[in-house]
Structure formats: C-alpha cells, structure tokens
C-alpha cells in the first residue's frame, strides 16, 4: 500500500509508460502544475485504450471517464523523468476502475502522485452507459 492508501493488489497492471516532464509544466510555485498530472494519466489511459479493439466515432461504444481523483504526494520539479503505471480492476456491470501511479523513473521509491478513476462503457453517440463487453471483462479478469 502506498503512502496515500492506494492498494495495487485490487488491480491488474496493464501498462507502464515512461514520459519526460516538460519545462512549460512548471508553475509559479516552482513545481509541476496540478493539471499536468492529469494529462500524464490521460496519456497512459489512452495509450492502453489504443491497444484494445476500440474505435471512437459517433456510432461506436467505448470507455469514457466517469470520475477521477488524484492524490499529490510529492512535488515534481524539472527536470524529471516519470514512469506511469496503469492498473485495472473493480468491475461493475457497466464500469471498471483504473489506477495510475506517477513515480520517478530512476527511483521507484519516489511517488509523485496516484489517481483512481472510474471508466464507464458507453454508447459514444447517445452518451448512455452500456454493459461492459465480454472481451473487456476477460482482459480485466485475466491474471
């Protein structure tokens, strides 16, 4: 369990990305702006979706972000390389959970932030939730 209470044992690691902090993400408090953390989590989330048979267009179905919460554990200061670990689990009939860890690429004991999200499977055109497809359930459940 991490410093924030995030428990990876509830999820399956599905992806790990390495990303470099950009100079322009620094704010007037001399650390990475809070919005930038969410962008890194989004990049990791979409990278995983791109590995799946999902097509985003008005007549398709796919995961949409229902909620996301973030715990900021340590300020990230430029220059910094990150690893973003992405986990999935906690399935409902129409949703699943996703967790992200943003850690130092060179020192995995340094955790900058953790996020927990709920992704809802939806009809993109209608904006209405739909049951999770069996193929996605099997990916999330597959240990």
mmCIF file of N, CA and C in Angstrom:
data_model
loop_
_atom_site.group_PDB
_atom_site.id
_atom_site.type_symbol
_atom_site.label_atom_id
_atom_site.label_comp_id
_atom_site.label_asym_id
_atom_site.label_seq_id
_atom_site.Cartn_x
_atom_site.Cartn_y
_atom_site.Cartn_z
ATOM 1 N N UNK A 1 0.850 -1.181 0.000
ATOM 2 C CA UNK A 1 0.000 0.000 0.000
ATOM 3 C C UNK A 1 0.886 1.231 0.000
ATOM 4 N N UNK A 2 0.582 2.189 -0.867
ATOM 5 C CA UNK A 2 1.364 3.410 -0.964
ATOM 6 C C UNK A 2 1.062 4.371 0.166
ATOM 7 N N UNK A 3 1.762 5.490 0.160
ATOM 8 C CA UNK A 3 1.610 6.490 1.211
ATOM 9 C C UNK A 3 0.195 7.054 1.254
ATOM 10 N N UNK A 4 -0.526 7.016 0.143
ATOM 11 C CA UNK A 4 -1.859 7.604 0.087
ATOM 12 C C UNK A 4 -2.965 6.608 0.411
ATOM 13 N N UNK A 5 -2.628 5.333 0.534
ATOM 14 C CA UNK A 5 -3.647 4.327 0.763
ATOM 15 C C UNK A 5 -4.048 3.584 -0.495
ATOM 16 N N UNK A 6 -3.466 3.899 -1.627
ATOM 17 C CA UNK A 6 -3.738 3.231 -2.889
ATOM 18 C C UNK A 6 -3.240 1.797 -2.797
ATOM 19 N N UNK A 7 -4.084 0.838 -3.117
ATOM 20 C CA UNK A 7 -3.714 -0.564 -2.970
ATOM 21 C C UNK A 7 -3.729 -1.244 -4.335
ATOM 22 N N UNK A 8 -2.544 -1.466 -4.889
ATOM 23 C CA UNK A 8 -2.414 -2.073 -6.220
ATOM 24 C C UNK A 8 -2.937 -3.500 -6.262
ATOM 25 N N UNK A 9 -3.045 -4.157 -5.123
ATOM 26 C CA UNK A 9 -3.464 -5.555 -5.129
ATOM 27 C C UNK A 9 -4.900 -5.717 -5.636
ATOM 28 N N UNK A 10 -5.656 -4.628 -5.706
ATOM 29 C CA UNK A 10 -7.022 -4.702 -6.208
ATOM 30 C C UNK A 10 -7.083 -4.614 -7.727
ATOM 31 N N UNK A 11 -5.948 -4.401 -8.368
ATOM 32 C CA UNK A 11 -5.955 -4.234 -9.807
ATOM 33 C C UNK A 11 -4.866 -5.024 -10.491
ATOM 34 N N UNK A 12 -4.969 -5.087 -11.795
ATOM 35 C CA UNK A 12 -4.025 -5.792 -12.653
ATOM 36 C C UNK A 12 -3.205 -4.754 -13.412
ATOM 37 N N UNK A 13 -1.887 -4.863 -13.357
ATOM 38 C CA UNK A 13 -1.022 -3.967 -14.107
ATOM 39 C C UNK A 13 -1.183 -4.259 -15.597
ATOM 40 N N UNK A 14 -1.585 -3.245 -16.375
ATOM 41 C CA UNK A 14 -1.808 -3.446 -17.805
ATOM 42 C C UNK A 14 -0.848 -2.646 -18.676
ATOM 43 N N UNK A 15 -0.164 -1.690 -18.082
ATOM 44 C CA UNK A 15 0.708 -0.844 -18.896
ATOM 45 C C UNK A 15 1.657 -0.066 -18.003
ATOM 46 N N UNK A 16 2.847 0.170 -18.546
ATOM 47 C CA UNK A 16 3.808 1.054 -17.895
ATOM 48 C C UNK A 16 4.444 1.931 -18.963
ATOM 49 N N UNK A 17 4.382 3.232 -18.765
ATOM 50 C CA UNK A 17 4.906 4.191 -19.726
ATOM 51 C C UNK A 17 6.008 5.015 -19.077
ATOM 52 N N UNK A 18 6.903 5.481 -19.898
ATOM 53 C CA UNK A 18 7.943 6.405 -19.435
ATOM 54 C C UNK A 18 7.733 7.722 -20.176
ATOM 55 N N UNK A 19 7.697 8.805 -19.420
ATOM 56 C CA UNK A 19 7.471 10.126 -20.010
ATOM 57 C C UNK A 19 8.389 11.133 -19.331
ATOM 58 N N UNK A 20 8.713 12.172 -20.062
ATOM 59 C CA UNK A 20 9.593 13.229 -19.558
ATOM 60 C C UNK A 20 8.786 14.494 -19.297
ATOM 61 N N UNK A 21 8.999 15.062 -18.130
ATOM 62 C CA UNK A 21 8.358 16.328 -17.785
ATOM 63 C C UNK A 21 8.852 17.423 -18.722
ATOM 64 N N UNK A 22 7.931 18.291 -19.118
ATOM 65 C CA UNK A 22 8.272 19.410 -19.993
ATOM 66 C C UNK A 22 8.496 20.678 -19.159
ATOM 67 N N UNK A 23 9.430 21.502 -19.595
ATOM 68 C CA UNK A 23 9.762 22.740 -18.885
ATOM 69 C C UNK A 23 8.511 23.603 -18.661
ATOM 70 N N UNK A 24 7.655 23.699 -19.647
ATOM 71 C CA UNK A 24 6.469 24.550 -19.556
ATOM 72 C C UNK A 24 5.434 24.084 -18.551
ATOM 73 N N UNK A 25 5.620 22.919 -17.952
ATOM 74 C CA UNK A 25 4.664 22.429 -16.949
ATOM 75 C C UNK A 25 4.943 22.968 -15.552
ATOM 76 N N UNK A 26 6.060 23.660 -15.405
ATOM 77 C CA UNK A 26 6.379 24.276 -14.111
ATOM 78 C C UNK A 26 5.440 25.463 -13.897
ATOM 79 N N UNK A 27 5.026 25.670 -12.656
ATOM 80 C CA UNK A 27 4.181 26.826 -12.373
ATOM 81 C C UNK A 27 4.926 27.820 -11.483
ATOM 82 N N UNK A 28 4.251 28.844 -11.044
ATOM 83 C CA UNK A 28 4.900 29.903 -10.257
ATOM 84 C C UNK A 28 5.354 29.423 -8.885
ATOM 85 N N UNK A 29 4.925 28.244 -8.475
ATOM 86 C CA UNK A 29 5.364 27.679 -7.195
ATOM 87 C C UNK A 29 6.587 26.786 -7.374
ATOM 88 N N UNK A 30 7.153 26.775 -8.585
ATOM 89 C CA UNK A 30 8.391 26.063 -8.912
ATOM 90 C C UNK A 30 8.256 24.544 -8.859
ATOM 91 N N UNK A 31 7.068 24.040 -9.164
ATOM 92 C CA UNK A 31 6.877 22.596 -9.342
ATOM 93 C C UNK A 31 5.846 22.376 -10.433
ATOM 94 N N UNK A 32 5.659 21.123 -10.812
ATOM 95 C CA UNK A 32 4.742 20.812 -11.900
ATOM 96 C C UNK A 32 3.314 21.192 -11.506
ATOM 97 N N UNK A 33 2.633 21.855 -12.432
ATOM 98 C CA UNK A 33 1.257 22.274 -12.201
ATOM 99 C C UNK A 33 0.346 21.063 -12.051
ATOM 100 N N UNK A 34 -0.651 21.168 -11.183
ATOM 101 C CA UNK A 34 -1.560 20.058 -10.890
ATOM 102 C C UNK A 34 -2.257 19.510 -12.126
ATOM 103 N N UNK A 35 -2.597 20.360 -13.082
ATOM 104 C CA UNK A 35 -3.279 19.921 -14.298
ATOM 105 C C UNK A 35 -2.407 18.950 -15.091
ATOM 106 N N UNK A 36 -1.097 19.150 -15.056
ATOM 107 C CA UNK A 36 -0.188 18.303 -15.831
ATOM 108 C C UNK A 36 -0.239 16.848 -15.372
ATOM 109 N N UNK A 37 -0.434 16.613 -14.098
ATOM 110 C CA UNK A 37 -0.539 15.233 -13.615
ATOM 111 C C UNK A 37 -1.686 14.523 -14.332
ATOM 112 N N UNK A 38 -2.816 15.204 -14.435
ATOM 113 C CA UNK A 38 -3.983 14.623 -15.088
ATOM 114 C C UNK A 38 -3.702 14.337 -16.562
ATOM 115 N N UNK A 39 -2.904 15.172 -17.193
ATOM 116 C CA UNK A 39 -2.567 14.944 -18.603
ATOM 117 C C UNK A 39 -1.703 13.696 -18.767
ATOM 118 N N UNK A 40 -0.777 13.474 -17.836
ATOM 119 C CA UNK A 40 0.032 12.254 -17.906
ATOM 120 C C UNK A 40 -0.845 11.019 -17.701
ATOM 121 N N UNK A 41 -1.779 11.088 -16.772
ATOM 122 C CA UNK A 41 -2.686 9.962 -16.566
ATOM 123 C C UNK A 41 -3.545 9.727 -17.807
ATOM 124 N N UNK A 42 -3.988 10.802 -18.433
ATOM 125 C CA UNK A 42 -4.771 10.678 -19.668
ATOM 126 C C UNK A 42 -3.949 10.017 -20.772
ATOM 127 N N UNK A 43 -2.701 10.442 -20.937
ATOM 128 C CA UNK A 43 -1.827 9.841 -21.954
ATOM 129 C C UNK A 43 -1.693 8.335 -21.744
ATOM 130 N N UNK A 44 -1.490 7.921 -20.494
ATOM 131 C CA UNK A 44 -1.350 6.495 -20.189
ATOM 132 C C UNK A 44 -2.664 5.751 -20.440
ATOM 133 N N UNK A 45 -3.773 6.353 -20.045
ATOM 134 C CA UNK A 45 -5.091 5.735 -20.231
ATOM 135 C C UNK A 45 -5.379 5.525 -21.720
ATOM 136 N N UNK A 46 -5.157 6.560 -22.524
ATOM 137 C CA UNK A 46 -5.434 6.474 -23.952
ATOM 138 C C UNK A 46 -4.472 5.513 -24.638
ATOM 139 N N UNK A 47 -3.217 5.475 -24.197
ATOM 140 C CA UNK A 47 -2.254 4.520 -24.772
ATOM 141 C C UNK A 47 -2.748 3.093 -24.572
ATOM 142 N N UNK A 48 -3.317 2.794 -23.400
ATOM 143 C CA UNK A 48 -3.855 1.448 -23.165
ATOM 144 C C UNK A 48 -5.082 1.218 -24.041
ATOM 145 N N UNK A 49 -5.982 2.199 -24.120
ATOM 146 C CA UNK A 49 -7.167 2.048 -24.966
ATOM 147 C C UNK A 49 -6.771 1.775 -26.413
ATOM 148 N N UNK A 50 -5.691 2.407 -26.876
ATOM 149 C CA UNK A 50 -5.244 2.220 -28.263
ATOM 150 C C UNK A 50 -4.752 0.806 -28.529
ATOM 151 N N UNK A 51 -4.440 0.046 -27.496
ATOM 152 C CA UNK A 51 -4.042 -1.358 -27.651
ATOM 153 C C UNK A 51 -5.258 -2.275 -27.764
ATOM 154 N N UNK A 52 -6.430 -1.766 -27.470
ATOM 155 C CA UNK A 52 -7.660 -2.558 -27.439
ATOM 156 C C UNK A 52 -8.472 -2.328 -28.715
ATOM 157 N N UNK A 53 -9.403 -3.226 -29.014
ATOM 158 C CA UNK A 53 -10.240 -3.039 -30.215
ATOM 159 C C UNK A 53 -11.354 -2.023 -29.976
ATOM 160 N N UNK A 54 -10.943 -0.774 -29.772
ATOM 161 C CA UNK A 54 -11.891 0.317 -29.526
ATOM 162 C C UNK A 54 -11.744 1.327 -30.649
ATOM 163 N N UNK A 55 -12.873 1.755 -31.193
ATOM 164 C CA UNK A 55 -12.878 2.809 -32.202
ATOM 165 C C UNK A 55 -13.789 3.913 -31.692
ATOM 166 N N UNK A 56 -13.252 5.121 -31.652
ATOM 167 C CA UNK A 56 -14.069 6.249 -31.202
ATOM 168 C C UNK A 56 -14.668 6.955 -32.405
ATOM 169 N N UNK A 57 -15.968 6.795 -32.562
ATOM 170 C CA UNK A 57 -16.748 7.532 -33.550
ATOM 171 C C UNK A 57 -18.185 7.528 -33.051
ATOM 172 N N UNK A 58 -19.059 8.362 -33.607
ATOM 173 C CA UNK A 58 -20.406 8.536 -33.060
ATOM 174 C C UNK A 58 -21.253 7.272 -32.941
ATOM 175 N N UNK A 59 -20.970 6.222 -33.712
ATOM 176 C CA UNK A 59 -21.796 5.011 -33.647
ATOM 177 C C UNK A 59 -21.098 3.876 -32.903
ATOM 178 N N UNK A 60 -20.023 4.197 -32.201
ATOM 179 C CA UNK A 60 -19.247 3.168 -31.507
ATOM 180 C C UNK A 60 -19.554 3.155 -30.013
ATOM 181 N N UNK A 61 -19.011 2.143 -29.362
ATOM 182 C CA UNK A 61 -19.033 2.067 -27.905
ATOM 183 C C UNK A 61 -17.598 2.071 -27.415
ATOM 184 N N UNK A 62 -17.398 2.617 -26.224
ATOM 185 C CA UNK A 62 -16.064 2.638 -25.651
ATOM 186 C C UNK A 62 -16.076 3.215 -24.248
ATOM 187 N N UNK A 63 -14.926 3.193 -23.589
ATOM 188 C CA UNK A 63 -14.857 3.717 -22.224
ATOM 189 C C UNK A 63 -14.755 5.238 -22.210
ATOM 190 N N UNK A 64 -15.498 5.839 -21.290
ATOM 191 C CA UNK A 64 -15.389 7.276 -21.053
ATOM 192 C C UNK A 64 -15.106 7.478 -19.567
ATOM 193 N N UNK A 65 -14.444 8.555 -19.264
ATOM 194 C CA UNK A 65 -14.081 8.856 -17.883
ATOM 195 C C UNK A 65 -15.313 9.302 -17.118
ATOM 196 N N UNK A 66 -15.627 8.573 -16.037
ATOM 197 C CA UNK A 66 -16.750 8.944 -15.179
ATOM 198 C C UNK A 66 -16.288 9.856 -14.053
ATOM 199 N N UNK A 67 -15.260 9.423 -13.338
ATOM 200 C CA UNK A 67 -14.679 10.237 -12.271
ATOM 201 C C UNK A 67 -13.183 9.945 -12.199
ATOM 202 N N UNK A 68 -12.454 10.891 -11.637
ATOM 203 C CA UNK A 68 -11.040 10.668 -11.351
ATOM 204 C C UNK A 68 -10.668 11.508 -10.131
ATOM 205 N N UNK A 69 -9.907 10.900 -9.252
ATOM 206 C CA UNK A 69 -9.382 11.609 -8.092
ATOM 207 C C UNK A 69 -7.876 11.423 -8.079
ATOM 208 N N UNK A 70 -7.195 12.417 -7.567
ATOM 209 C CA UNK A 70 -5.736 12.385 -7.562
ATOM 210 C C UNK A 70 -5.232 12.783 -6.185
ATOM 211 N N UNK A 71 -4.229 12.058 -5.730
ATOM 212 C CA UNK A 71 -3.520 12.427 -4.507
ATOM 213 C C UNK A 71 -2.124 12.861 -4.917
ATOM 214 N N UNK A 72 -1.793 14.083 -4.556
ATOM 215 C CA UNK A 72 -0.478 14.637 -4.842
ATOM 216 C C UNK A 72 0.416 14.340 -3.641
ATOM 217 N N UNK A 73 1.449 13.549 -3.876
ATOM 218 C CA UNK A 73 2.272 13.061 -2.775
ATOM 219 C C UNK A 73 3.586 13.810 -2.610
ATOM 220 N N UNK A 74 4.156 14.256 -3.718
ATOM 221 C CA UNK A 74 5.451 14.943 -3.684
ATOM 222 C C UNK A 74 5.528 15.835 -4.923
ATOM 223 N N UNK A 75 5.990 17.081 -4.777
ATOM 224 C CA UNK A 75 6.101 17.946 -5.953
ATOM 225 C C UNK A 75 7.124 17.414 -6.950
ATOM 226 N N UNK A 76 6.757 17.422 -8.209
ATOM 227 C CA UNK A 76 7.691 17.073 -9.284
ATOM 228 C C UNK A 76 8.351 18.367 -9.747
ATOM 229 N N UNK A 77 9.670 18.346 -9.840
ATOM 230 C CA UNK A 77 10.436 19.537 -10.207
ATOM 231 C C UNK A 77 11.288 19.217 -11.431
ATOM 232 N N UNK A 78 11.257 20.110 -12.399
ATOM 233 C CA UNK A 78 12.019 19.937 -13.634
ATOM 234 C C UNK A 78 13.514 19.968 -13.348
ATOM 235 N N UNK A 79 14.306 19.140 -14.009
ATOM 236 C CA UNK A 79 13.963 18.093 -14.972
ATOM 237 C C UNK A 79 13.574 16.815 -14.246
ATOM 238 N N UNK A 80 12.662 16.065 -14.846
ATOM 239 C CA UNK A 80 12.187 14.848 -14.196
ATOM 240 C C UNK A 80 11.664 13.873 -15.248
ATOM 241 N N UNK A 81 12.053 12.628 -15.117
ATOM 242 C CA UNK A 81 11.503 11.561 -15.949
ATOM 243 C C UNK A 81 10.594 10.709 -15.076
ATOM 244 N N UNK A 82 9.445 10.359 -15.628
ATOM 245 C CA UNK A 82 8.435 9.605 -14.891
ATOM 246 C C UNK A 82 8.245 8.214 -15.465
ATOM 247 N N UNK A 83 7.737 7.341 -14.613
ATOM 248 C CA UNK A 83 7.096 6.104 -15.043
ATOM 249 C C UNK A 83 5.661 6.219 -14.586
ATOM 250 N N UNK A 84 4.748 5.892 -15.478
ATOM 251 C CA UNK A 84 3.326 5.883 -15.133
ATOM 252 C C UNK A 84 2.864 4.441 -15.235
ATOM 253 N N UNK A 85 2.458 3.886 -14.110
ATOM 254 C CA UNK A 85 1.933 2.523 -14.080
ATOM 255 C C UNK A 85 0.409 2.603 -14.083
ATOM 256 N N UNK A 86 -0.211 1.766 -14.911
ATOM 257 C CA UNK A 86 -1.661 1.756 -15.061
ATOM 258 C C UNK A 86 -2.196 0.379 -14.693
ATOM 259 N N UNK A 87 -3.183 0.370 -13.815
ATOM 260 C CA UNK A 87 -3.815 -0.851 -13.331
ATOM 261 C C UNK A 87 -5.311 -0.780 -13.611
ATOM 262 N N UNK A 88 -5.956 -1.940 -13.821
ATOM 263 C CA UNK A 88 -7.407 -2.001 -13.982
ATOM 264 C C UNK A 88 -7.970 -3.077 -13.065
ATOM 265 N N UNK A 89 -9.244 -2.949 -12.744
ATOM 266 C CA UNK A 89 -9.924 -3.917 -11.883
ATOM 267 C C UNK A 89 -11.270 -3.359 -11.450
ATOM 268 N N UNK A 90 -11.791 -3.888 -10.371
ATOM 269 C CA UNK A 90 -13.020 -3.366 -9.779
ATOM 270 C C UNK A 90 -14.178 -3.223 -10.754
ATOM 271 N N UNK A 91 -14.493 -4.288 -11.465
ATOM 272 C CA UNK A 91 -15.548 -4.218 -12.479
ATOM 273 C C UNK A 91 -16.942 -4.184 -11.883
ATOM 274 N N UNK A 92 -17.771 -3.369 -12.496
ATOM 275 C CA UNK A 92 -19.204 -3.407 -12.283
ATOM 276 C C UNK A 92 -19.821 -3.919 -13.570
ATOM 277 N N UNK A 93 -21.118 -3.818 -13.702
ATOM 278 C CA UNK A 93 -21.752 -4.301 -14.937
ATOM 279 C C UNK A 93 -21.507 -3.353 -16.110
ATOM 280 N N UNK A 94 -21.281 -2.061 -15.820
ATOM 281 C CA UNK A 94 -21.098 -1.070 -16.881
ATOM 282 C C UNK A 94 -19.845 -0.216 -16.679
ATOM 283 N N UNK A 95 -19.023 -0.566 -15.722
ATOM 284 C CA UNK A 95 -17.860 0.265 -15.432
ATOM 285 C C UNK A 95 -16.727 -0.576 -14.854
ATOM 286 N N UNK A 96 -15.548 0.023 -14.814
ATOM 287 C CA UNK A 96 -14.402 -0.599 -14.168
ATOM 288 C C UNK A 96 -13.519 0.507 -13.613
ATOM 289 N N UNK A 97 -12.638 0.128 -12.711
ATOM 290 C CA UNK A 97 -11.735 1.095 -12.109
ATOM 291 C C UNK A 97 -10.374 1.039 -12.785
ATOM 292 N N UNK A 98 -9.716 2.171 -12.745
ATOM 293 C CA UNK A 98 -8.355 2.281 -13.248
ATOM 294 C C UNK A 98 -7.562 3.082 -12.231
ATOM 295 N N UNK A 99 -6.331 2.627 -11.986
ATOM 296 C CA UNK A 99 -5.445 3.327 -11.072
ATOM 297 C C UNK A 99 -4.170 3.675 -11.809
ATOM 298 N N UNK A 100 -3.598 4.817 -11.456
ATOM 299 C CA UNK A 100 -2.325 5.240 -12.033
ATOM 300 C C UNK A 100 -1.375 5.613 -10.898
ATOM 301 N N UNK A 101 -0.105 5.312 -11.114
ATOM 302 C CA UNK A 101 0.959 5.785 -10.226
ATOM 303 C C UNK A 101 1.924 6.588 -11.084
ATOM 304 N N UNK A 102 2.283 7.765 -10.643
ATOM 305 C CA UNK A 102 3.296 8.578 -11.303
ATOM 306 C C UNK A 102 4.514 8.571 -10.382
ATOM 307 N N UNK A 103 5.548 7.842 -10.801
ATOM 308 C CA UNK A 103 6.728 7.674 -9.955
ATOM 309 C C UNK A 103 7.974 8.137 -10.696
ATOM 310 N N UNK A 104 9.027 8.361 -9.938
ATOM 311 C CA UNK A 104 10.297 8.756 -10.521
ATOM 312 C C UNK A 104 10.850 7.595 -11.338
ATOM 313 N N UNK A 105 11.293 7.878 -12.557
ATOM 314 C CA UNK A 105 11.775 6.820 -13.452
ATOM 315 C C UNK A 105 13.029 6.149 -12.926
ATOM 316 N N UNK A 106 13.860 6.876 -12.212
ATOM 317 C CA UNK A 106 15.123 6.326 -11.721
ATOM 318 C C UNK A 106 15.033 5.791 -10.298
ATOM 319 N N UNK A 107 14.072 6.276 -9.539
ATOM 320 C CA UNK A 107 13.933 5.859 -8.145
ATOM 321 C C UNK A 107 12.470 5.501 -7.865
ATOM 322 N N UNK A 108 12.101 4.234 -7.990
ATOM 323 C CA UNK A 108 10.690 3.845 -7.829
ATOM 324 C C UNK A 108 10.136 4.055 -6.425
ATOM 325 N N UNK A 109 10.997 4.375 -5.463
ATOM 326 C CA UNK A 109 10.515 4.686 -4.115
ATOM 327 C C UNK A 109 9.961 6.108 -4.018
ATOM 328 N N UNK A 110 10.196 6.924 -5.047
ATOM 329 C CA UNK A 110 9.695 8.298 -5.057
ATOM 330 C C UNK A 110 8.410 8.334 -5.874
ATOM 331 N N UNK A 111 7.303 8.531 -5.183
ATOM 332 C CA UNK A 111 5.993 8.594 -5.825
ATOM 333 C C UNK A 111 5.488 10.027 -5.785
ATOM 334 N N UNK A 112 5.164 10.566 -6.961
ATOM 335 C CA UNK A 112 4.693 11.947 -7.053
ATOM 336 C C UNK A 112 3.184 12.061 -6.884
ATOM 337 N N UNK A 113 2.463 11.094 -7.430
ATOM 338 C CA UNK A 113 1.004 11.146 -7.300
ATOM 339 C C UNK A 113 0.395 9.798 -7.660
ATOM 340 N N UNK A 114 -0.838 9.631 -7.225
ATOM 341 C CA UNK A 114 -1.628 8.441 -7.530
ATOM 342 C C UNK A 114 -3.036 8.891 -7.870
ATOM 343 N N UNK A 115 -3.650 8.204 -8.800
ATOM 344 C CA UNK A 115 -5.015 8.556 -9.202
ATOM 345 C C UNK A 115 -5.880 7.306 -9.256
ATOM 346 N N UNK A 116 -7.156 7.498 -8.987
ATOM 347 C CA UNK A 116 -8.140 6.429 -9.126
ATOM 348 C C UNK A 116 -9.262 6.968 -9.999
ATOM 349 N N UNK A 117 -9.629 6.200 -11.015
ATOM 350 C CA UNK A 117 -10.671 6.626 -11.948
ATOM 351 C C UNK A 117 -11.722 5.535 -12.092
ATOM 352 N N UNK A 118 -12.917 5.954 -12.437
ATOM 353 C CA UNK A 118 -13.978 5.033 -12.826
ATOM 354 C C UNK A 118 -14.259 5.307 -14.301
ATOM 355 N N UNK A 119 -14.130 4.245 -15.116
ATOM 356 C CA UNK A 119 -14.401 4.323 -16.539
ATOM 357 C C UNK A 119 -15.737 3.657 -16.802
ATOM 358 N N UNK A 120 -16.591 4.325 -17.549
ATOM 359 C CA UNK A 120 -17.924 3.823 -17.878
ATOM 360 C C UNK A 120 -17.944 3.426 -19.346
ATOM 361 N N UNK A 121 -18.444 2.231 -19.623
ATOM 362 C CA UNK A 121 -18.593 1.795 -21.006
ATOM 363 C C UNK A 121 -19.844 2.477 -21.545
ATOM 364 N N UNK A 122 -19.724 3.155 -22.683
ATOM 365 C CA UNK A 122 -20.842 3.966 -23.156
ATOM 366 C C UNK A 122 -21.018 3.878 -24.660
ATOM 367 N N UNK A 123 -22.238 4.123 -25.081
ATOM 368 C CA UNK A 123 -22.552 4.370 -26.484
ATOM 369 C C UNK A 123 -22.105 5.806 -26.728
ATOM 370 N N UNK A 124 -21.095 5.994 -27.564
ATOM 371 C CA UNK A 124 -20.482 7.302 -27.752
ATOM 372 C C UNK A 124 -21.484 8.318 -28.307
ATOM 373 N N UNK A 125 -22.266 7.928 -29.301
ATOM 374 C CA UNK A 125 -23.225 8.840 -29.913
ATOM 375 C C UNK A 125 -24.348 9.245 -28.982
ATOM 376 N N UNK A 126 -24.880 8.275 -28.241
ATOM 377 C CA UNK A 126 -26.002 8.545 -27.346
ATOM 378 C C UNK A 126 -25.550 9.102 -26.003
ATOM 379 N N UNK A 127 -24.304 8.838 -25.639
ATOM 380 C CA UNK A 127 -23.831 9.279 -24.335
ATOM 381 C C UNK A 127 -24.461 8.499 -23.198
ATOM 382 N N UNK A 128 -24.886 7.265 -23.479
ATOM 383 C CA UNK A 128 -25.559 6.434 -22.478
ATOM 384 C C UNK A 128 -24.686 5.222 -22.148
ATOM 385 N N UNK A 129 -24.716 4.823 -20.894
ATOM 386 C CA UNK A 129 -23.902 3.674 -20.490
ATOM 387 C C UNK A 129 -24.446 2.389 -21.098
ATOM 388 N N UNK A 130 -23.540 1.432 -21.286
ATOM 389 C CA UNK A 130 -23.864 0.124 -21.824
ATOM 390 C C UNK A 130 -23.117 -0.923 -20.999
ATOM 391 N N UNK A 131 -23.561 -2.171 -21.034
ATOM 392 C CA UNK A 131 -22.840 -3.233 -20.310
ATOM 393 C C UNK A 131 -21.420 -3.402 -20.861
ATOM 394 N N UNK A 132 -20.486 -3.713 -19.980
ATOM 395 C CA UNK A 132 -19.121 -3.994 -20.410
ATOM 396 C C UNK A 132 -19.128 -5.180 -21.361
ATOM 397 N N UNK A 133 -18.395 -5.087 -22.453
ATOM 398 C CA UNK A 133 -18.334 -6.233 -23.367
ATOM 399 C C UNK A 133 -17.537 -7.386 -22.742
ATOM 400 N N UNK A 134 -17.881 -8.592 -23.139
ATOM 401 C CA UNK A 134 -17.229 -9.786 -22.587
ATOM 402 C C UNK A 134 -15.722 -9.784 -22.835
ATOM 403 N N UNK A 135 -15.285 -9.304 -24.008
ATOM 404 C CA UNK A 135 -13.850 -9.307 -24.306
ATOM 405 C C UNK A 135 -13.082 -8.422 -23.326
ATOM 406 N N UNK A 136 -13.689 -7.282 -22.905
ATOM 407 C CA UNK A 136 -13.024 -6.405 -21.956
ATOM 408 C C UNK A 136 -13.018 -7.021 -20.559
ATOM 409 N N UNK A 137 -14.117 -7.646 -20.184
ATOM 410 C CA UNK A 137 -14.167 -8.333 -18.894
ATOM 411 C C UNK A 137 -13.056 -9.376 -18.806
ATOM 412 N N UNK A 138 -12.850 -10.119 -19.888
ATOM 413 C CA UNK A 138 -11.834 -11.177 -19.850
ATOM 414 C C UNK A 138 -10.427 -10.577 -19.737
ATOM 415 N N UNK A 139 -10.186 -9.423 -20.349
ATOM 416 C CA UNK A 139 -8.878 -8.766 -20.212
ATOM 417 C C UNK A 139 -8.653 -8.306 -18.777
ATOM 418 N N UNK A 140 -9.659 -7.710 -18.192
ATOM 419 C CA UNK A 140 -9.524 -7.192 -16.823
ATOM 420 C C UNK A 140 -9.391 -8.335 -15.825
ATOM 421 N N UNK A 141 -10.133 -9.424 -16.024
ATOM 422 C CA UNK A 141 -10.110 -10.542 -15.087
ATOM 423 C C UNK A 141 -8.901 -11.440 -15.271
ATOM 424 N N UNK A 142 -8.340 -11.499 -16.473
ATOM 425 C CA UNK A 142 -7.224 -12.377 -16.765
ATOM 426 C C UNK A 142 -6.029 -12.046 -15.886
ATOM 427 N N UNK A 143 -5.617 -12.963 -15.111
ATOM 428 C CA UNK A 143 -4.480 -12.725 -14.201
ATOM 429 C C UNK A 143 -3.241 -13.278 -14.830
#
